[in-house]
Amino acid sequence: MKEIFEKITDRCLCGSREKYANCCKGKINPNGNESIHKEFMAELDTRRRNYRKICLHPKGDECSEIKSHAHSISQKAVLDLIAEHGNVLMPVVYGITNEFQMKPMGIESKATKLYCFCSKHDGIFCDIDKRSVHINEYSFFLYAYRSFAATYYKVIRELDCFAKLNQKYDCNFNPYAILMNVQIQNSMPALEWNKKKFDDSILTNKYDCLENICLTLHYKVYFAVSTCFNLMFDIFGNRINHSEYDLRMVYISVIPQEQQTLIIFSWFKEDDALYGFLKEQLEIVPTRYVLKYLNNLIPLNCENMTVGPVLWNNWSADAQNEFLELGSGHLINENVKNNSYSYFEKRAFNLFEHIST
Ligand SMILES: [Zn+2]
Ligand SMILES: [Zn+2]
């Protein structure tokens, strides 16, 4: 027994299955001192920013040479509507500690874009890249697929950045980073399963794999979202159970238009057993109740959202801080997402504020 215990504890935490002495021992301690830590974080951010350009489209052999840089939220159709002097605010997560800030960014700047399609295949989104989108099965599919692609790209980028940094640094000193990395690795098969569902639809030109619900608000909101995640609580606060490392995701888009706003929920029909009740809930619950729920749900999963300065500046300092706290709280402490009250608390900020300009 003692021998087995020693064998396990011998192993390096980085996941290599090697003995620590033969693996990370002797590499730089990223927390060694303040300047090394800063260097480590700067290197991580640079690696994220300069991550390679890819195309996720399943017809990889038909890709164009040019890898385009698209927004995961359409610039023409959406960002231009909420920007002020060409700027929007985006949550930016810094370093391994996941420090979180709202950063003003030019919508033309590279920083707001992701390189996950070639210029040819980015064209599949043209139906939702225009004003007054025609809502049908295909456009619902495109909204969901775009949020998936952004998520997928960020996940493989994180894995790659971690692997690169781990060659130089001893991440045993940073158990949080290791834990995150192991969790991501373990979720990869589930993520690939989702990718295959989208790929199959594109390859067979059949887009009926999703269940979709669209709510319309008769005014324009000043933020946009394109996101996907495992939904933990339904609209009534009932817990939804997921198997460990499984990714049965709900795809949520909030799309402001000139005179109205679309709120789209989608999930794979195969996951109806898990989410089918949502359809009924969304039909019977008053819209203001759905908005209250989303007002908490979105910041808890805000990796891909954009806020218009008009809305942000309309909030009090308290409201802004509360939003940031909720947004970063869940990154630091998973439990925030696991408590139903996180989803129903009254907040000082209201994403869905009706602003007349
Ligand atoms: Zn190691
Ligand atoms: Zn391509």
Short mmCIF file of C-alpha atoms and ligand atoms in Angstrom, two decimals:
data_model
loop_
_atom_site.label_atom_id
_atom_site.label_comp_id
_atom_site.label_asym_id
_atom_site.label_seq_id
_atom_site.Cartn_x
_atom_site.Cartn_y
_atom_site.Cartn_z
CA MET A 1 0.00 0.00 0.00
CA LYS A 2 2.74 2.38 0.99
CA GLU A 3 4.52 1.62 -2.23
CA ILE A 4 1.47 2.42 -4.38
CA PHE A 5 0.95 5.65 -2.50
CA GLU A 6 4.51 6.67 -3.13
CA LYS A 7 4.23 5.85 -6.80
CA ILE A 8 1.24 8.14 -7.20
CA THR A 9 2.62 11.00 -5.18
CA ASP A 10 5.89 10.69 -7.07
CA ARG A 11 4.22 11.66 -10.26
CA CYS A 12 4.42 15.13 -11.64
CA LEU A 13 1.16 17.05 -11.35
CA CYS A 14 1.48 18.46 -14.85
CA GLY A 15 -0.17 15.36 -16.28
CA SER A 16 2.83 13.91 -18.09
CA ARG A 17 2.68 10.66 -16.03
CA GLU A 18 6.41 11.05 -15.46
CA LYS A 19 8.06 11.21 -12.08
CA TYR A 20 8.35 14.74 -10.83
CA ALA A 21 12.12 14.37 -10.53
CA ASN A 22 12.34 13.50 -14.23
CA CYS A 23 9.78 16.01 -15.39
CA CYS A 24 9.10 19.49 -14.07
CA LYS A 25 11.59 19.54 -11.22
CA GLY A 26 14.18 22.19 -11.94
CA LYS A 27 12.01 24.20 -14.31
CA ILE A 28 11.27 27.80 -13.43
CA ASN A 29 8.83 28.35 -10.58
CA PRO A 30 6.27 30.75 -12.10
CA ASN A 31 5.54 32.10 -8.62
CA GLY A 32 9.22 32.34 -7.69
CA ASN A 33 9.13 36.08 -7.30
CA GLU A 34 7.04 38.93 -8.53
CA SER A 35 9.03 39.63 -11.65
CA ILE A 36 9.05 35.98 -12.75
CA HIS A 37 5.33 35.79 -12.13
CA LYS A 38 4.75 38.90 -14.24
CA GLU A 39 6.90 37.45 -17.00
CA PHE A 40 4.96 34.20 -16.88
CA MET A 41 1.62 35.98 -17.16
CA ALA A 42 2.86 38.23 -19.93
CA GLU A 43 4.05 35.18 -21.84
CA LEU A 44 0.67 33.51 -21.42
CA ASP A 45 -1.16 36.59 -22.68
CA THR A 46 1.19 36.94 -25.65
CA ARG A 47 0.74 33.30 -26.55
CA ARG A 48 -3.03 33.67 -26.38
CA ARG A 49 -2.94 36.78 -28.55
CA ASN A 50 -0.64 35.32 -31.16
CA TYR A 51 -2.20 31.89 -31.28
CA ARG A 52 -2.18 30.31 -34.73
CA LYS A 53 -4.88 30.95 -37.28
CA ILE A 54 -6.97 27.96 -38.16
CA CYS A 55 -10.14 27.03 -40.01
CA LEU A 56 -12.64 24.84 -38.19
CA HIS A 57 -14.80 24.18 -41.24
CA PRO A 58 -15.10 20.43 -41.92
CA LYS A 59 -14.08 20.82 -45.57
CA GLY A 60 -10.50 21.58 -44.66
CA ASP A 61 -9.17 20.60 -48.08
CA GLU A 62 -11.14 23.44 -49.68
CA CYS A 63 -9.81 26.16 -47.39
CA SER A 64 -8.52 29.41 -48.73
CA GLU A 65 -4.96 30.41 -47.89
CA ILE A 66 -6.20 33.46 -46.09
CA LYS A 67 -7.27 32.88 -42.53
CA SER A 68 -9.79 35.54 -41.81
CA HIS A 69 -10.35 37.20 -38.50
CA ALA A 70 -13.99 37.38 -37.69
CA HIS A 71 -15.92 38.46 -34.67
CA SER A 72 -17.88 35.79 -32.94
CA ILE A 73 -20.55 38.45 -32.85
CA SER A 74 -21.18 40.02 -36.23
CA GLN A 75 -19.59 43.40 -36.63
CA LYS A 76 -21.79 44.67 -39.41
CA ALA A 77 -25.05 43.34 -38.03
CA VAL A 78 -24.56 43.83 -34.32
CA LEU A 79 -21.42 45.50 -33.01
CA ASP A 80 -21.91 48.63 -35.10
CA LEU A 81 -25.31 49.03 -33.45
CA ILE A 82 -24.00 49.13 -29.89
CA ALA A 83 -20.57 50.69 -30.38
CA GLU A 84 -19.79 54.27 -29.48
CA HIS A 85 -17.14 56.04 -31.58
CA GLY A 86 -16.17 52.60 -32.88
CA ASN A 87 -15.59 51.16 -29.41
CA VAL A 88 -17.25 48.42 -27.43
CA LEU A 89 -16.42 46.93 -24.04
CA MET A 90 -15.38 43.33 -23.78
CA PRO A 91 -14.55 41.24 -20.74
CA VAL A 92 -10.89 40.37 -20.85
CA VAL A 93 -9.43 37.66 -18.70
CA TYR A 94 -5.81 38.17 -17.75
CA GLY A 95 -3.19 35.62 -16.87
CA ILE A 96 -3.46 32.34 -15.12
CA THR A 97 -5.29 33.92 -12.19
CA ASN A 98 -8.17 34.88 -14.49
CA GLU A 99 -8.26 38.48 -13.44
CA PHE A 100 -11.20 40.04 -15.16
CA GLN A 101 -11.79 43.53 -16.55
CA MET A 102 -14.03 45.26 -19.03
CA LYS A 103 -11.76 46.65 -21.67
CA PRO A 104 -12.70 49.22 -24.28
CA MET A 105 -11.76 47.91 -27.70
CA GLY A 106 -12.06 49.21 -31.20
CA ILE A 107 -14.35 46.95 -33.17
CA GLU A 108 -11.90 47.19 -36.05
CA SER A 109 -9.00 46.10 -33.88
CA LYS A 110 -7.55 42.63 -34.10
CA ALA A 111 -7.94 42.11 -30.37
CA THR A 112 -11.66 41.62 -30.63
CA LYS A 113 -11.45 38.94 -33.29
CA LEU A 114 -10.79 35.24 -33.48
CA TYR A 115 -8.99 33.44 -36.24
CA CYS A 116 -11.02 30.27 -36.52
CA PHE A 117 -12.18 30.26 -40.15
CA CYS A 118 -10.47 30.87 -43.46
CA SER A 119 -11.82 33.75 -45.50
CA LYS A 120 -13.74 31.38 -47.76
CA HIS A 121 -15.46 29.42 -45.02
CA ASP A 122 -16.19 32.45 -42.91
CA GLY A 123 -18.64 33.15 -45.72
CA ILE A 124 -21.05 30.56 -44.36
CA PHE A 125 -22.05 33.16 -41.78
CA CYS A 126 -23.17 35.71 -44.38
CA ASP A 127 -26.83 35.00 -43.62
CA ILE A 128 -26.41 36.29 -40.08
CA ASP A 129 -23.81 38.92 -40.91
CA LYS A 130 -26.36 41.41 -42.14
CA ARG A 131 -29.01 43.62 -40.64
CA SER A 132 -32.57 42.26 -40.33
CA VAL A 133 -31.61 38.61 -40.37
CA HIS A 134 -34.21 36.22 -41.68
CA ILE A 135 -34.87 33.87 -38.79
CA ASN A 136 -35.15 30.24 -39.79
CA GLU A 137 -33.62 26.84 -39.05
CA TYR A 138 -30.44 27.73 -40.91
CA SER A 139 -29.83 31.04 -39.17
CA PHE A 140 -30.46 29.43 -35.77
CA PHE A 141 -27.85 26.84 -36.72
CA LEU A 142 -25.36 29.55 -37.70
CA TYR A 143 -25.75 31.42 -34.41
CA ALA A 144 -25.17 28.24 -32.44
CA TYR A 145 -22.29 27.13 -34.64
CA ARG A 146 -20.55 30.46 -34.36
CA SER A 147 -20.66 30.43 -30.58
CA PHE A 148 -19.44 26.85 -30.61
CA ALA A 149 -16.53 27.66 -32.93
CA ALA A 150 -15.37 30.52 -30.71
CA THR A 151 -15.52 28.29 -27.65
CA TYR A 152 -13.73 25.43 -29.38
CA TYR A 153 -10.99 27.73 -30.62
CA LYS A 154 -10.41 29.16 -27.16
CA VAL A 155 -10.28 25.71 -25.59
CA ILE A 156 -7.63 24.32 -27.92
CA ARG A 157 -5.73 27.58 -27.56
CA GLU A 158 -5.68 27.21 -23.76
CA LEU A 159 -4.44 23.62 -23.99
CA ASP A 160 -1.71 24.59 -26.38
CA CYS A 161 -0.59 27.62 -24.39
CA PHE A 162 -0.44 25.53 -21.23
CA ALA A 163 1.64 22.84 -22.93
CA LYS A 164 4.08 25.44 -24.27
CA LEU A 165 4.47 27.19 -20.92
CA ASN A 166 4.84 23.90 -19.13
CA GLN A 167 7.99 23.18 -21.11
CA LYS A 168 9.66 26.10 -19.41
CA TYR A 169 7.84 26.50 -16.09
CA ASP A 170 7.11 24.12 -13.25
CA CYS A 171 3.36 24.42 -12.98
CA ASN A 172 3.29 22.22 -9.85
CA PHE A 173 3.61 25.58 -8.15
CA ASN A 174 0.33 26.62 -9.70
CA PRO A 175 -2.19 23.87 -8.90
CA TYR A 176 -5.08 25.99 -10.13
CA ALA A 177 -3.65 26.14 -13.65
CA ILE A 178 -3.04 22.40 -13.58
CA LEU A 179 -6.56 21.68 -12.41
CA MET A 180 -8.02 23.84 -15.17
CA ASN A 181 -5.86 22.11 -17.73
CA VAL A 182 -6.83 18.63 -16.58
CA GLN A 183 -10.50 19.58 -16.65
CA ILE A 184 -10.20 20.93 -20.17
CA GLN A 185 -8.34 17.82 -21.32
CA ASN A 186 -10.98 15.55 -19.84
CA SER A 187 -13.75 17.50 -21.58
CA MET A 188 -12.12 17.29 -25.01
CA PRO A 189 -13.94 14.11 -26.14
CA ALA A 190 -17.27 15.77 -25.31
CA LEU A 191 -16.25 18.92 -27.14
CA GLU A 192 -15.25 16.87 -30.18
CA TRP A 193 -18.63 15.14 -30.05
CA ASN A 194 -20.30 18.55 -30.36
CA LYS A 195 -17.99 19.52 -33.18
CA LYS A 196 -18.86 16.39 -35.09
CA LYS A 197 -22.58 17.18 -34.79
CA PHE A 198 -22.03 20.59 -36.35
CA ASP A 199 -19.64 19.23 -38.98
CA ASP A 200 -22.12 16.51 -40.01
CA SER A 201 -24.86 19.10 -40.49
CA ILE A 202 -22.63 21.20 -42.71
CA LEU A 203 -21.42 18.22 -44.72
CA THR A 204 -24.93 16.85 -45.29
CA ASN A 205 -26.49 20.28 -45.66
CA LYS A 206 -29.15 19.40 -43.11
CA TYR A 207 -29.65 21.85 -40.30
CA ASP A 208 -32.46 20.30 -38.30
CA CYS A 209 -30.26 18.99 -35.47
CA LEU A 210 -31.18 21.79 -33.06
CA GLU A 211 -34.18 22.70 -31.00
CA ASN A 212 -34.55 26.48 -31.07
CA ILE A 213 -36.54 29.07 -29.19
CA CYS A 214 -36.50 32.73 -30.09
CA LEU A 215 -37.87 35.53 -27.90
CA THR A 216 -38.22 39.03 -29.29
CA LEU A 217 -37.93 42.22 -27.26
CA HIS A 218 -39.43 45.26 -28.92
CA TYR A 219 -36.49 47.50 -28.21
CA LYS A 220 -32.78 47.41 -28.79
CA VAL A 221 -30.53 46.32 -25.93
CA TYR A 222 -26.95 47.62 -25.74
CA PHE A 223 -25.06 44.38 -25.37
CA ALA A 224 -24.63 41.22 -27.40
CA VAL A 225 -23.88 37.64 -26.48
CA SER A 226 -22.90 34.52 -28.34
CA THR A 227 -22.17 31.78 -25.86
CA CYS A 228 -22.59 28.10 -25.04
CA PHE A 229 -22.24 26.15 -21.82
CA ASN A 230 -23.75 23.44 -19.65
CA LEU A 231 -26.82 24.99 -18.11
CA MET A 232 -26.77 24.26 -14.37
CA PHE A 233 -30.18 25.61 -13.29
CA ASP A 234 -33.44 26.03 -15.14
CA ILE A 235 -35.60 29.13 -15.01
CA PHE A 236 -37.29 27.97 -11.80
CA GLY A 237 -33.99 27.22 -10.07
CA ASN A 238 -34.12 23.45 -10.44
CA ARG A 239 -30.73 21.88 -10.80
CA ILE A 240 -29.92 20.19 -14.12
CA ASN A 241 -27.62 17.23 -13.64
CA HIS A 242 -24.69 16.69 -15.97
CA SER A 243 -22.27 13.79 -16.03
CA GLU A 244 -18.72 14.74 -15.22
CA TYR A 245 -16.83 16.13 -18.22
CA ASP A 246 -19.90 15.86 -20.42
CA LEU A 247 -20.77 18.90 -22.52
CA ARG A 248 -24.47 19.00 -23.25
CA MET A 249 -24.60 22.64 -24.04
CA VAL A 250 -27.22 25.30 -24.43
CA TYR A 251 -26.36 27.88 -27.06
CA ILE A 252 -27.51 31.38 -26.24
CA SER A 253 -27.36 34.42 -28.46
CA VAL A 254 -28.60 37.89 -27.66
CA ILE A 255 -28.75 39.88 -30.86
CA PRO A 256 -29.69 43.55 -30.77
CA GLN A 257 -31.18 44.86 -34.00
CA GLU A 258 -32.19 48.37 -34.98
CA GLN A 259 -35.65 48.31 -33.39
CA GLN A 260 -35.72 45.04 -31.49
CA THR A 261 -33.65 42.31 -29.85
CA LEU A 262 -33.59 38.59 -30.49
CA ILE A 263 -32.86 36.16 -27.68
CA ILE A 264 -32.16 32.69 -29.02
CA PHE A 265 -31.83 29.47 -27.07
CA SER A 266 -30.72 26.31 -28.89
CA TRP A 267 -29.66 22.81 -27.96
CA PHE A 268 -29.20 19.57 -29.83
CA LYS A 269 -32.47 17.66 -30.22
CA GLU A 270 -30.59 14.71 -28.80
CA ASP A 271 -30.41 16.60 -25.51
CA ASP A 272 -34.16 17.09 -25.27
CA ALA A 273 -34.28 14.81 -22.23
CA LEU A 274 -32.03 17.33 -20.49
CA TYR A 275 -33.41 20.61 -21.84
CA GLY A 276 -36.78 19.89 -23.44
CA PHE A 277 -38.65 21.39 -20.46
CA LEU A 278 -36.94 24.74 -21.19
CA LYS A 279 -39.18 25.21 -24.17
CA GLU A 280 -42.27 25.03 -22.01
CA GLN A 281 -40.75 27.23 -19.31
CA LEU A 282 -39.84 29.92 -21.80
CA GLU A 283 -43.36 29.84 -23.21
CA ILE A 284 -45.21 30.20 -19.91
CA VAL A 285 -42.89 32.43 -17.89
CA PRO A 286 -43.34 36.23 -18.26
CA THR A 287 -40.56 37.80 -20.30
CA ARG A 288 -39.38 40.04 -17.45
CA TYR A 289 -38.73 36.90 -15.40
CA VAL A 290 -36.68 35.37 -18.24
CA LEU A 291 -34.70 38.61 -18.45
CA LYS A 292 -33.97 38.56 -14.73
CA TYR A 293 -32.70 35.01 -15.07
CA LEU A 294 -30.54 35.92 -18.08
CA ASN A 295 -29.23 39.02 -16.31
CA ASN A 296 -27.52 36.67 -13.85
CA LEU A 297 -26.87 33.76 -16.17
CA ILE A 298 -25.01 35.76 -18.82
CA PRO A 299 -22.33 37.35 -16.58
CA LEU A 300 -21.74 33.92 -15.07
CA ASN A 301 -20.84 32.70 -18.55
CA CYS A 302 -19.61 35.89 -20.09
CA GLU A 303 -16.55 34.75 -21.98
CA ASN A 304 -18.11 35.92 -25.18
CA MET A 305 -20.08 39.07 -24.70
CA THR A 306 -19.83 42.67 -25.79
CA VAL A 307 -21.27 45.63 -23.95
CA GLY A 308 -22.05 48.98 -25.52
CA PRO A 309 -20.48 51.98 -23.73
CA VAL A 310 -23.96 53.57 -23.64
CA LEU A 311 -25.18 50.82 -21.33
CA TRP A 312 -22.00 50.61 -19.27
CA ASN A 313 -21.90 54.33 -18.64
CA ASN A 314 -25.55 54.29 -17.68
CA TRP A 315 -24.75 52.00 -14.76
CA SER A 316 -23.67 53.30 -11.36
CA ALA A 317 -20.19 52.44 -10.12
CA ASP A 318 -21.82 49.91 -7.79
CA ALA A 319 -23.63 48.26 -10.67
CA GLN A 320 -20.43 48.09 -12.71
CA ASN A 321 -18.53 46.56 -9.80
CA GLU A 322 -21.23 44.04 -9.14
CA PHE A 323 -21.16 42.97 -12.76
CA LEU A 324 -17.38 42.54 -12.68
CA GLU A 325 -17.56 40.65 -9.42
CA LEU A 326 -20.13 38.25 -10.75
CA GLY A 327 -18.18 37.87 -14.01
CA SER A 328 -14.87 37.08 -12.36
CA GLY A 329 -16.32 35.40 -9.26
CA HIS A 330 -17.22 32.25 -11.11
CA LEU A 331 -13.81 32.04 -12.77
CA ILE A 332 -12.11 32.02 -9.41
CA ASN A 333 -14.69 29.99 -7.53
CA GLU A 334 -16.67 27.33 -9.39
CA ASN A 335 -19.13 27.22 -6.49
CA VAL A 336 -20.64 30.51 -7.55
CA LYS A 337 -22.08 28.69 -10.55
CA ASN A 338 -23.23 25.79 -8.39
CA ASN A 339 -25.49 27.85 -6.13
CA SER A 340 -28.96 28.50 -7.42
CA TYR A 341 -29.13 31.85 -5.61
CA SER A 342 -26.39 33.15 -7.93
CA TYR A 343 -29.01 33.00 -10.69
CA PHE A 344 -31.86 34.73 -8.90
CA GLU A 345 -30.29 37.43 -6.78
CA LYS A 346 -31.37 40.98 -7.42
CA ARG A 347 -28.56 42.88 -9.11
CA ALA A 348 -27.68 46.53 -9.27
CA PHE A 349 -26.98 46.18 -13.00
CA ASN A 350 -29.52 45.42 -15.67
CA LEU A 351 -28.17 44.23 -18.99
CA PHE A 352 -31.61 44.55 -20.55
CA GLU A 353 -32.06 48.19 -19.60
CA HIS A 354 -34.25 50.01 -22.09
CA ILE A 355 -32.20 53.04 -23.07
CA SER A 356 -33.71 55.63 -25.35
CA THR A 357 -31.09 57.65 -27.17
ZN ZN B 1 5.76 17.73 -15.17
ZN ZN B 2 -11.57 26.97 -44.43
#
